[in-house]
PDB file of C-alpha atoms and ligand atoms in Angstrom:
ATOM      1  CA  MET Q   1    -187.627 -92.958 121.888  1.00 95.00           C
ATOM      2  CA  ASN Q   2    -184.055 -93.993 121.253  1.00 97.00           C
ATOM      3  CA  VAL Q   3    -184.031 -97.809 120.951  1.00 98.00           C
ATOM      4  CA  ILE Q   4    -180.819 -99.811 121.397  1.00 98.00           C
ATOM      5  CA  LEU Q   5    -181.119-103.470 120.397  1.00 98.00           C
ATOM      6  CA  THR Q   6    -178.579-105.923 121.759  1.00 98.00           C
ATOM      7  CA  LYS Q   7    -177.628-109.560 121.291  1.00 98.00           C
ATOM      8  CA  SER Q   8    -177.862-110.505 124.970  1.00 98.00           C
ATOM      9  CA  TYR Q   9    -178.819-109.273 128.437  1.00 98.00           C
ATOM     10  CA  GLU Q  10    -175.108-108.940 129.244  1.00 98.00           C
ATOM     11  CA  GLU Q  11    -174.718-106.512 126.352  1.00 98.00           C
ATOM     12  CA  SER Q  12    -177.820-104.602 127.518  1.00 98.00           C
ATOM     13  CA  ALA Q  13    -176.344-104.385 131.017  1.00 98.00           C
ATOM     14  CA  GLN Q  14    -173.015-103.180 129.630  1.00 98.00           C
ATOM     15  CA  LYS Q  15    -174.670-100.437 127.578  1.00 98.00           C
ATOM     16  CA  GLY Q  16    -176.924 -99.430 130.477  1.00 98.00           C
ATOM     17  CA  ALA Q  17    -173.952 -99.159 132.850  1.00 98.00           C
ATOM     18  CA  GLU Q  18    -172.017 -97.113 130.277  1.00 98.00           C
ATOM     19  CA  LEU Q  19    -174.889 -94.638 129.916  1.00 98.00           C
ATOM     20  CA  ILE Q  20    -175.146 -94.205 133.703  1.00 98.00           C
ATOM     21  CA  LEU Q  21    -171.381 -93.864 134.173  1.00 98.00           C
ATOM     22  CA  ASN Q  22    -171.185 -91.324 131.323  1.00 98.00           C
ATOM     23  CA  ALA Q  23    -173.975 -89.289 132.908  1.00 98.00           C
ATOM     24  CA  LEU Q  24    -172.097 -89.386 136.230  1.00 98.00           C
ATOM     25  CA  SER Q  25    -168.848 -88.227 134.659  1.00 98.00           C
ATOM     26  CA  GLN Q  26    -170.666 -85.301 133.019  1.00 98.00           C
ATOM     27  CA  ASN Q  27    -172.494 -84.399 136.235  1.00 98.00           C
ATOM     28  CA  PRO Q  28    -170.778 -85.640 139.412  1.00 98.00           C
ATOM     29  CA  ALA Q  29    -173.740 -84.332 141.467  1.00 98.00           C
ATOM     30  CA  LEU Q  30    -176.175 -86.525 139.512  1.00 98.00           C
ATOM     31  CA  LEU Q  31    -179.481 -87.514 141.127  1.00 98.00           C
ATOM     32  CA  LEU Q  32    -180.054 -91.082 140.005  1.00 98.00           C
ATOM     33  CA  GLY Q  33    -183.470 -92.705 140.113  1.00 98.00           C
ATOM     34  CA  LEU Q  34    -182.904 -96.393 140.808  1.00 98.00           C
ATOM     35  CA  ALA Q  35    -184.801 -99.615 140.182  1.00 98.00           C
ATOM     36  CA  THR Q  36    -184.567-103.041 141.812  1.00 98.00           C
ATOM     37  CA  GLY Q  37    -185.260-106.547 140.471  1.00 97.00           C
ATOM     38  CA  GLU Q  38    -183.540-108.828 137.958  1.00 97.00           C
ATOM     39  CA  THR Q  39    -183.043-106.191 135.282  1.00 98.00           C
ATOM     40  CA  PRO Q  40    -180.564-103.859 136.990  1.00 98.00           C
ATOM     41  CA  VAL Q  41    -178.416-106.564 138.641  1.00 98.00           C
ATOM     42  CA  GLY Q  42    -175.893-106.748 135.760  1.00 98.00           C
ATOM     43  CA  ILE Q  43    -175.884-102.961 135.426  1.00 98.00           C
ATOM     44  CA  TYR Q  44    -175.133-102.496 139.118  1.00 98.00           C
ATOM     45  CA  ARG Q  45    -172.392-105.157 138.973  1.00 98.00           C
ATOM     46  CA  ARG Q  46    -170.636-103.213 136.216  1.00 98.00           C
ATOM     47  CA  ILE Q  47    -171.056 -99.924 138.077  1.00 98.00           C
ATOM     48  CA  CYS Q  48    -169.498-101.499 141.204  1.00 98.00           C
ATOM     49  CA  ASP Q  49    -166.625-102.805 139.060  1.00 98.00           C
ATOM     50  CA  ALA Q  50    -166.069 -99.326 137.600  1.00 98.00           C
ATOM     51  CA  TYR Q  51    -165.918 -97.857 141.120  1.00 98.00           C
ATOM     52  CA  ARG Q  52    -163.531-100.591 142.307  1.00 98.00           C
ATOM     53  CA  ASP Q  53    -161.272 -99.902 139.324  1.00 98.00           C
ATOM     54  CA  GLY Q  54    -161.196 -96.173 140.093  1.00 98.00           C
ATOM     55  CA  ASN Q  55    -163.375 -95.239 137.114  1.00 97.00           C
ATOM     56  CA  ALA Q  56    -166.384 -93.778 138.954  1.00 98.00           C
ATOM     57  CA  ASP Q  57    -166.864 -91.424 141.893  1.00 98.00           C
ATOM     58  CA  PHE Q  58    -170.249 -91.172 143.627  1.00 98.00           C
ATOM     59  CA  SER Q  59    -169.122 -88.880 146.449  1.00 98.00           C
ATOM     60  CA  ARG Q  60    -171.273 -85.975 145.190  1.00 98.00           C
ATOM     61  CA  ALA Q  61    -174.093 -88.058 143.662  1.00 98.00           C
ATOM     62  CA  SER Q  62    -177.490 -88.867 145.209  1.00 98.00           C
ATOM     63  CA  SER Q  63    -180.091 -91.540 144.604  1.00 98.00           C
ATOM     64  CA  VAL Q  64    -183.778 -92.113 145.054  1.00 98.00           C
ATOM     65  CA  ASN Q  65    -185.450 -95.493 144.642  1.00 98.00           C
ATOM     66  CA  LEU Q  66    -188.606 -96.096 142.680  1.00 98.00           C
ATOM     67  CA  ASP Q  67    -190.335 -98.239 145.261  1.00 98.00           C
ATOM     68  CA  GLU Q  68    -190.291-100.363 148.403  1.00 98.00           C
ATOM     69  CA  TYR Q  69    -192.578-102.995 149.880  1.00 97.00           C
ATOM     70  CA  VAL Q  70    -194.739-101.997 152.828  1.00 96.00           C
ATOM     71  CA  GLY Q  71    -194.137-103.995 155.997  1.00 89.00           C
ATOM     72  CA  CYS Q  72    -191.723-106.562 154.588  1.00 93.00           C
ATOM     73  CA  ARG Q  73    -188.892-108.237 156.470  1.00 93.00           C
ATOM     74  CA  ALA Q  74    -185.518-106.474 156.310  1.00 94.00           C
ATOM     75  CA  GLU Q  75    -183.987-109.337 154.320  1.00 94.00           C
ATOM     76  CA  ASP Q  76    -186.743-109.090 151.671  1.00 95.00           C
ATOM     77  CA  SER Q  77    -186.672-105.303 151.390  1.00 96.00           C
ATOM     78  CA  TYR Q  78    -185.535-103.335 148.372  1.00 97.00           C
ATOM     79  CA  ARG Q  79    -183.291-101.462 150.789  1.00 98.00           C
ATOM     80  CA  ARG Q  80    -181.404-104.728 151.375  1.00 97.00           C
ATOM     81  CA  PHE Q  81    -181.316-105.428 147.633  1.00 98.00           C
ATOM     82  CA  MET Q  82    -179.805-102.001 147.011  1.00 98.00           C
ATOM     83  CA  ASP Q  83    -177.265-102.376 149.830  1.00 98.00           C
ATOM     84  CA  ASP Q  84    -176.183-105.794 148.527  1.00 98.00           C
ATOM     85  CA  ASN Q  85    -176.110-104.968 144.823  1.00 98.00           C
ATOM     86  CA  LEU Q  86    -174.894-101.371 144.842  1.00 98.00           C
ATOM     87  CA  PHE Q  87    -174.711 -99.162 147.905  1.00 98.00           C
ATOM     88  CA  SER Q  88    -172.254-101.301 149.910  1.00 98.00           C
ATOM     89  CA  ASN Q  89    -169.824-101.380 147.006  1.00 98.00           C
ATOM     90  CA  ILE Q  90    -169.630 -97.722 145.948  1.00 98.00           C
ATOM     91  CA  ASN Q  91    -168.895 -94.412 147.695  1.00 98.00           C
ATOM     92  CA  LEU Q  92    -172.414 -92.971 147.493  1.00 98.00           C
ATOM     93  CA  PRO Q  93    -172.791 -91.160 150.855  1.00 98.00           C
ATOM     94  CA  SER Q  94    -175.514 -92.806 152.959  1.00 98.00           C
ATOM     95  CA  GLU Q  95    -177.104 -89.402 153.647  1.00 98.00           C
ATOM     96  CA  ASN Q  96    -177.568 -88.989 149.867  1.00 98.00           C
ATOM     97  CA  ILE Q  97    -179.639 -92.191 149.578  1.00 98.00           C
ATOM     98  CA  THR Q  98    -183.437 -91.865 149.571  1.00 98.00           C
ATOM     99  CA  ILE Q  99    -185.656 -94.938 149.699  1.00 98.00           C
ATOM    100  CA  ALA Q 100    -188.932 -95.567 151.516  1.00 98.00           C
ATOM    101  CA  ASP Q 101    -188.376 -97.084 154.961  1.00 97.00           C
ATOM    102  CA  HIS Q 102    -190.214-100.416 154.998  1.00 95.00           C
ATOM    103  CA  THR Q 103    -190.389-100.333 158.811  1.00 94.00           C
ATOM    104  CA  ALA Q 104    -191.913 -96.840 159.085  1.00 96.00           C
ATOM    105  CA  ASP Q 105    -195.522 -95.710 158.919  1.00 96.00           C
ATOM    106  CA  PRO Q 106    -196.279 -95.833 155.161  1.00 97.00           C
ATOM    107  CA  ILE Q 107    -198.294 -92.604 155.128  1.00 98.00           C
ATOM    108  CA  THR Q 108    -195.432 -90.736 156.815  1.00 97.00           C
ATOM    109  CA  GLU Q 109    -193.088 -92.202 154.210  1.00 98.00           C
ATOM    110  CA  VAL Q 110    -195.348 -91.146 151.327  1.00 98.00           C
ATOM    111  CA  ASN Q 111    -195.382 -87.578 152.682  1.00 98.00           C
ATOM    112  CA  ARG Q 112    -191.597 -87.554 153.159  1.00 98.00           C
ATOM    113  CA  LEU Q 113    -191.019 -88.756 149.586  1.00 98.00           C
ATOM    114  CA  ARG Q 114    -193.583 -86.348 148.127  1.00 98.00           C
ATOM    115  CA  LYS Q 115    -191.650 -83.499 149.775  1.00 98.00           C
ATOM    116  CA  PHE Q 116    -188.429 -84.911 148.294  1.00 98.00           C
ATOM    117  CA  PHE Q 117    -189.882 -84.740 144.772  1.00 98.00           C
ATOM    118  CA  GLU Q 118    -191.140 -81.174 145.369  1.00 97.00           C
ATOM    119  CA  ARG Q 119    -187.507 -80.165 145.927  1.00 97.00           C
ATOM    120  CA  ARG Q 120    -185.518 -82.432 143.627  1.00 98.00           C
ATOM    121  CA  THR Q 121    -185.568 -83.475 139.977  1.00 98.00           C
ATOM    122  CA  VAL Q 122    -184.163 -86.836 138.972  1.00 98.00           C
ATOM    123  CA  ASP Q 123    -181.417 -86.451 136.362  1.00 98.00           C
ATOM    124  CA  LEU Q 124    -181.403 -90.035 135.130  1.00 98.00           C
ATOM    125  CA  GLN Q 125    -184.168 -92.511 135.945  1.00 99.00           C
ATOM    126  CA  LEU Q 126    -183.384 -96.211 135.491  1.00 99.00           C
ATOM    127  CA  LEU Q 127    -186.478 -98.337 134.887  1.00 98.00           C
ATOM    128  CA  GLY Q 128    -187.348-101.964 134.368  1.00 98.00           C
ATOM    129  CA  ILE Q 129    -190.792-103.048 133.227  1.00 98.00           C
ATOM    130  CA  GLY Q 130    -193.183-105.595 134.709  1.00 96.00           C
ATOM    131  CA  PRO Q 131    -194.751-108.389 132.626  1.00 96.00           C
ATOM    132  CA  ASN Q 132    -197.994-106.364 132.924  1.00 96.00           C
ATOM    133  CA  GLY Q 133    -196.330-103.120 131.773  1.00 97.00           C
ATOM    134  CA  HIS Q 134    -195.912-101.554 135.212  1.00 97.00           C
ATOM    135  CA  ILE Q 135    -193.102 -99.076 135.788  1.00 98.00           C
ATOM    136  CA  GLY Q 136    -192.164 -98.570 139.398  1.00 98.00           C
ATOM    137  CA  PHE Q 137    -195.208-100.201 140.961  1.00 97.00           C
ATOM    138  CA  ASN Q 138    -197.652 -98.182 138.851  1.00 97.00           C
ATOM    139  CA  GLU Q 139    -199.865-101.123 138.027  1.00 96.00           C
ATOM    140  CA  PRO Q 140    -202.272-101.236 135.041  1.00 97.00           C
ATOM    141  CA  ASP Q 141    -205.605 -99.694 136.041  1.00 97.00           C
ATOM    142  CA  ASP Q 142    -208.322 -97.297 134.843  1.00 98.00           C
ATOM    143  CA  GLU Q 143    -206.404 -94.416 136.396  1.00 98.00           C
ATOM    144  CA  LEU Q 144    -202.778 -93.847 137.355  1.00 98.00           C
ATOM    145  CA  GLU Q 145    -201.386 -91.773 140.222  1.00 98.00           C
ATOM    146  CA  PRO Q 146    -199.084 -88.826 139.500  1.00 98.00           C
ATOM    147  CA  HIS Q 147    -197.273 -88.715 142.845  1.00 98.00           C
ATOM    148  CA  VAL Q 148    -195.718 -91.049 145.407  1.00 98.00           C
ATOM    149  CA  HIS Q 149    -198.432 -93.293 146.810  1.00 98.00           C
ATOM    150  CA  ILE Q 150    -199.234 -96.614 148.448  1.00 98.00           C
ATOM    151  CA  THR Q 151    -200.439 -99.178 145.941  1.00 97.00           C
ATOM    152  CA  PRO Q 152    -201.897-102.668 146.192  1.00 95.00           C
ATOM    153  CA  LEU Q 153    -199.825-105.059 144.068  1.00 94.00           C
ATOM    154  CA  THR Q 154    -201.522-107.068 141.342  1.00 92.00           C
ATOM    155  CA  LYS Q 155    -201.445-110.867 141.338  1.00 93.00           C
ATOM    156  CA  SER Q 156    -199.243-110.719 138.212  1.00 90.00           C
ATOM    157  CA  THR Q 157    -196.641-108.645 140.076  1.00 92.00           C
ATOM    158  CA  MET Q 158    -196.802-110.758 143.233  1.00 94.00           C
ATOM    159  CA  ASP Q 159    -196.338-113.940 141.156  1.00 93.00           C
ATOM    160  CA  ALA Q 160    -193.443-112.423 139.177  1.00 92.00           C
ATOM    161  CA  ASN Q 161    -191.639-111.388 142.373  1.00 93.00           C
ATOM    162  CA  ALA Q 162    -192.418-114.379 144.627  1.00 94.00           C
ATOM    163  CA  HIS Q 163    -189.048-115.994 143.880  1.00 93.00           C
ATOM    164  CA  TRP Q 164    -187.272-113.186 145.777  1.00 93.00           C
ATOM    165  CA  PHE Q 165    -189.007-114.162 149.036  1.00 93.00           C
ATOM    166  CA  ALA Q 166    -187.705-117.100 151.087  1.00 87.00           C
ATOM    167  CA  ASP Q 167    -191.263-118.093 152.061  1.00 88.00           C
ATOM    168  CA  GLY Q 168    -192.731-117.116 148.663  1.00 89.00           C
ATOM    169  CA  VAL Q 169    -195.119-114.685 150.364  1.00 89.00           C
ATOM    170  CA  VAL Q 170    -195.015-111.258 148.717  1.00 92.00           C
ATOM    171  CA  PRO Q 171    -196.309-108.195 150.613  1.00 94.00           C
ATOM    172  CA  GLU Q 172    -199.616-107.003 149.197  1.00 94.00           C
ATOM    173  CA  ARG Q 173    -198.714-103.302 149.179  1.00 96.00           C
ATOM    174  CA  ALA Q 174    -195.821-101.105 148.170  1.00 97.00           C
ATOM    175  CA  ILE Q 175    -194.866 -97.441 148.148  1.00 98.00           C
ATOM    176  CA  THR Q 176    -194.019 -96.253 144.664  1.00 98.00           C
ATOM    177  CA  MET Q 177    -193.072 -93.116 142.810  1.00 98.00           C
ATOM    178  CA  GLY Q 178    -196.033 -91.952 140.730  1.00 98.00           C
ATOM    179  CA  MET Q 179    -196.175 -91.623 136.969  1.00 98.00           C
ATOM    180  CA  GLY Q 180    -195.599 -87.863 137.169  1.00 98.00           C
ATOM    181  CA  ASP Q 181    -192.528 -88.342 139.366  1.00 98.00           C
ATOM    182  CA  ILE Q 182    -191.118 -90.735 136.774  1.00 98.00           C
ATOM    183  CA  LEU Q 183    -192.009 -88.578 133.779  1.00 98.00           C
ATOM    184  CA  ARG Q 184    -190.401 -85.488 135.341  1.00 98.00           C
ATOM    185  CA  ALA Q 185    -186.964 -87.150 135.257  1.00 98.00           C
ATOM    186  CA  ARG Q 186    -184.685 -85.323 132.823  1.00 98.00           C
ATOM    187  CA  THR Q 187    -183.579 -88.550 131.134  1.00 98.00           C
ATOM    188  CA  ILE Q 188    -185.067 -92.033 131.328  1.00 98.00           C
ATOM    189  CA  LEU Q 189    -183.255 -95.300 130.717  1.00 99.00           C
ATOM    190  CA  LEU Q 190    -185.617 -98.251 130.333  1.00 98.00           C
ATOM    191  CA  VAL Q 191    -184.002-101.674 130.207  1.00 98.00           C
ATOM    192  CA  VAL Q 192    -186.218-104.605 129.240  1.00 98.00           C
ATOM    193  CA  LYS Q 193    -185.120-108.104 130.244  1.00 98.00           C
ATOM    194  CA  GLY Q 194    -187.011-111.374 130.039  1.00 96.00           C
ATOM    195  CA  GLU Q 195    -189.434-113.281 127.805  1.00 96.00           C
ATOM    196  CA  SER Q 196    -192.379-112.355 130.042  1.00 96.00           C
ATOM    197  CA  LYS Q 197    -192.086-108.729 128.855  1.00 97.00           C
ATOM    198  CA  ARG Q 198    -192.491-109.527 125.147  1.00 97.00           C
ATOM    199  CA  ALA Q 199    -196.178-108.545 124.819  1.00 96.00           C
ATOM    200  CA  VAL Q 200    -195.957-105.242 126.724  1.00 97.00           C
ATOM    201  CA  LEU Q 201    -192.739-104.391 124.899  1.00 97.00           C
ATOM    202  CA  ARG Q 202    -194.493-104.932 121.563  1.00 96.00           C
ATOM    203  CA  GLU Q 203    -197.256-102.500 122.623  1.00 95.00           C
ATOM    204  CA  LEU Q 204    -194.671 -99.932 123.639  1.00 96.00           C
ATOM    205  CA  LEU Q 205    -192.603-100.252 120.468  1.00 95.00           C
ATOM    206  CA  ASN Q 206    -195.316-100.809 117.862  1.00 92.00           C
ATOM    207  CA  GLY Q 207    -198.608 -99.616 119.338  1.00 80.00           C
ATOM    208  CA  GLY Q 208    -197.892 -95.894 119.366  1.00 85.00           C
ATOM    209  CA  LYS Q 209    -200.790 -95.397 121.824  1.00 95.00           C
ATOM    210  CA  VAL Q 210    -200.706 -94.382 125.483  1.00 97.00           C
ATOM    211  CA  THR Q 211    -202.869 -96.493 127.771  1.00 97.00           C
ATOM    212  CA  THR Q 212    -203.249 -96.826 131.535  1.00 98.00           C
ATOM    213  CA  ARG Q 213    -203.553-100.578 130.842  1.00 97.00           C
ATOM    214  CA  ASN Q 214    -199.827-100.596 130.011  1.00 97.00           C
ATOM    215  CA  PRO Q 215    -198.263 -97.839 132.119  1.00 98.00           C
ATOM    216  CA  SER Q 216    -194.936 -98.138 130.270  1.00 98.00           C
ATOM    217  CA  THR Q 217    -196.634 -96.594 127.203  1.00 98.00           C
ATOM    218  CA  PHE Q 218    -196.644 -93.244 129.065  1.00 98.00           C
ATOM    219  CA  LEU Q 219    -192.924 -93.161 128.305  1.00 98.00           C
ATOM    220  CA  LEU Q 220    -193.984 -92.301 124.733  1.00 97.00           C
ATOM    221  CA  LEU Q 221    -194.844 -88.840 126.138  1.00 97.00           C
ATOM    222  CA  HIS Q 222    -191.311 -88.193 127.413  1.00 98.00           C
ATOM    223  CA  PRO Q 223    -188.792 -86.381 125.196  1.00 97.00           C
ATOM    224  CA  ASP Q 224    -185.658 -88.248 126.317  1.00 98.00           C
ATOM    225  CA  VAL Q 225    -186.113 -92.001 126.765  1.00 98.00           C
ATOM    226  CA  THR Q 226    -183.552 -94.640 125.817  1.00 98.00           C
ATOM    227  CA  LEU Q 227    -184.830 -98.208 125.691  1.00 98.00           C
ATOM    228  CA  ILE Q 228    -182.301-101.037 125.746  1.00 98.00           C
ATOM    229  CA  THR Q 229    -183.416-104.585 125.070  1.00 98.00           C
ATOM    230  CA  GLU Q 230    -182.404-107.790 123.376  1.00 98.00           C
ATOM    231  CA  GLU Q 231    -183.321-107.804 119.716  1.00 97.00           C
ATOM    232  CA  SER Q 232    -184.791-111.302 120.109  1.00 97.00           C
ATOM    233  CA  LEU Q 233    -187.537-109.900 122.376  1.00 97.00           C
ATOM    234  CA  THR Q 234    -188.741-107.546 119.654  1.00 96.00           C
ATOM    235  CA  VAL Q 235    -189.374-110.082 116.866  1.00 91.00           C
TER     236      VAL Q 235
HETATM  237  C1  LIG V 301    -188.433-102.335 140.731  1.00 67.43           C
HETATM  238  C2  LIG V 301    -189.542-101.838 139.931  1.00 67.43           C
HETATM  239  C3  LIG V 301    -190.249-102.716 138.970  1.00 67.43           C
HETATM  240  C4  LIG V 301    -189.306-103.613 138.170  1.00 67.43           C
HETATM  241  C5  LIG V 301    -190.107-104.526 137.245  1.00 67.43           C
HETATM  242  C6  LIG V 301    -189.206-105.495 136.503  1.00 67.43           C
HETATM  243  O1  LIG V 301    -187.904-101.326 141.567  1.00 67.43           O
HETATM  244  O2  LIG V 301    -189.914-100.721 140.085  1.00 67.43           O
HETATM  245  O3  LIG V 301    -191.018-101.925 138.098  1.00 67.43           O
HETATM  246  O4  LIG V 301    -188.439-102.814 137.413  1.00 67.43           O
HETATM  247  O5  LIG V 301    -191.038-105.260 137.980  1.00 67.43           O
HETATM  248  O6  LIG V 301    -188.643-106.379 137.411  1.00 67.43           O
HETATM  249  P1  LIG V 301    -187.516-107.410 136.942  1.00 67.43           P
HETATM  250  O7  LIG V 301    -186.342-106.571 136.568  1.00 67.43           O
HETATM  251  O8  LIG V 301    -187.248-108.235 138.172  1.00 67.43           O
HETATM  252  O9  LIG V 301    -188.067-108.174 135.797  1.00 67.43           O
END
């Protein structure tokens, strides 16, 4: 694992955006795996700025999102988050965007996304990490799922994400890429932001063991992972 330690989240976001934009310039038809939440906001802002300034072209690129809530309101959906923070501000063709439809039958959506991953390989997967070590919504458990699936969310995840919801009520289920879908990405960029991640980050950096109790540790099995985080979170 290639570890980049920074002085601040802003520096992490800058480095993360640079890595994504470099990958895009080397492969204009890049398939990007995308995350939502606090962590990528600064990365997406810089990517939008690069597009505005004429320094990035997404016209041949595609994207697939890690996850989406089941049965949430449009304004609380990850689709809306992605539109607001990225898609509306860059020239990624709408037909090249893949994300679970929060209004559709979840089983139909799981099957649609499973077919997508049978055909396509993510070139660069952007990940954040939950305070409980989840990646995507692969929550700590005795077993983990390899493929796209519907998952109940843990209380830890619902608490961590409640602030995104106007009424504070987080859906209890989500559709998520599975661990195998994530680990098949050619390159993985994990950005860790926030004090609440300190303990799981320590396990990932210092434990050297893979455990379903901290799904992020499965990244130790992947040959091309870059982790960017603030140095202060690692001491
Ligand atoms: C989001 C996702 C989650 C988040 C994680 C960290 O699409 O899959 O795994 O990356 O919960 O969230 P933040 O960045 O809000 O701390």
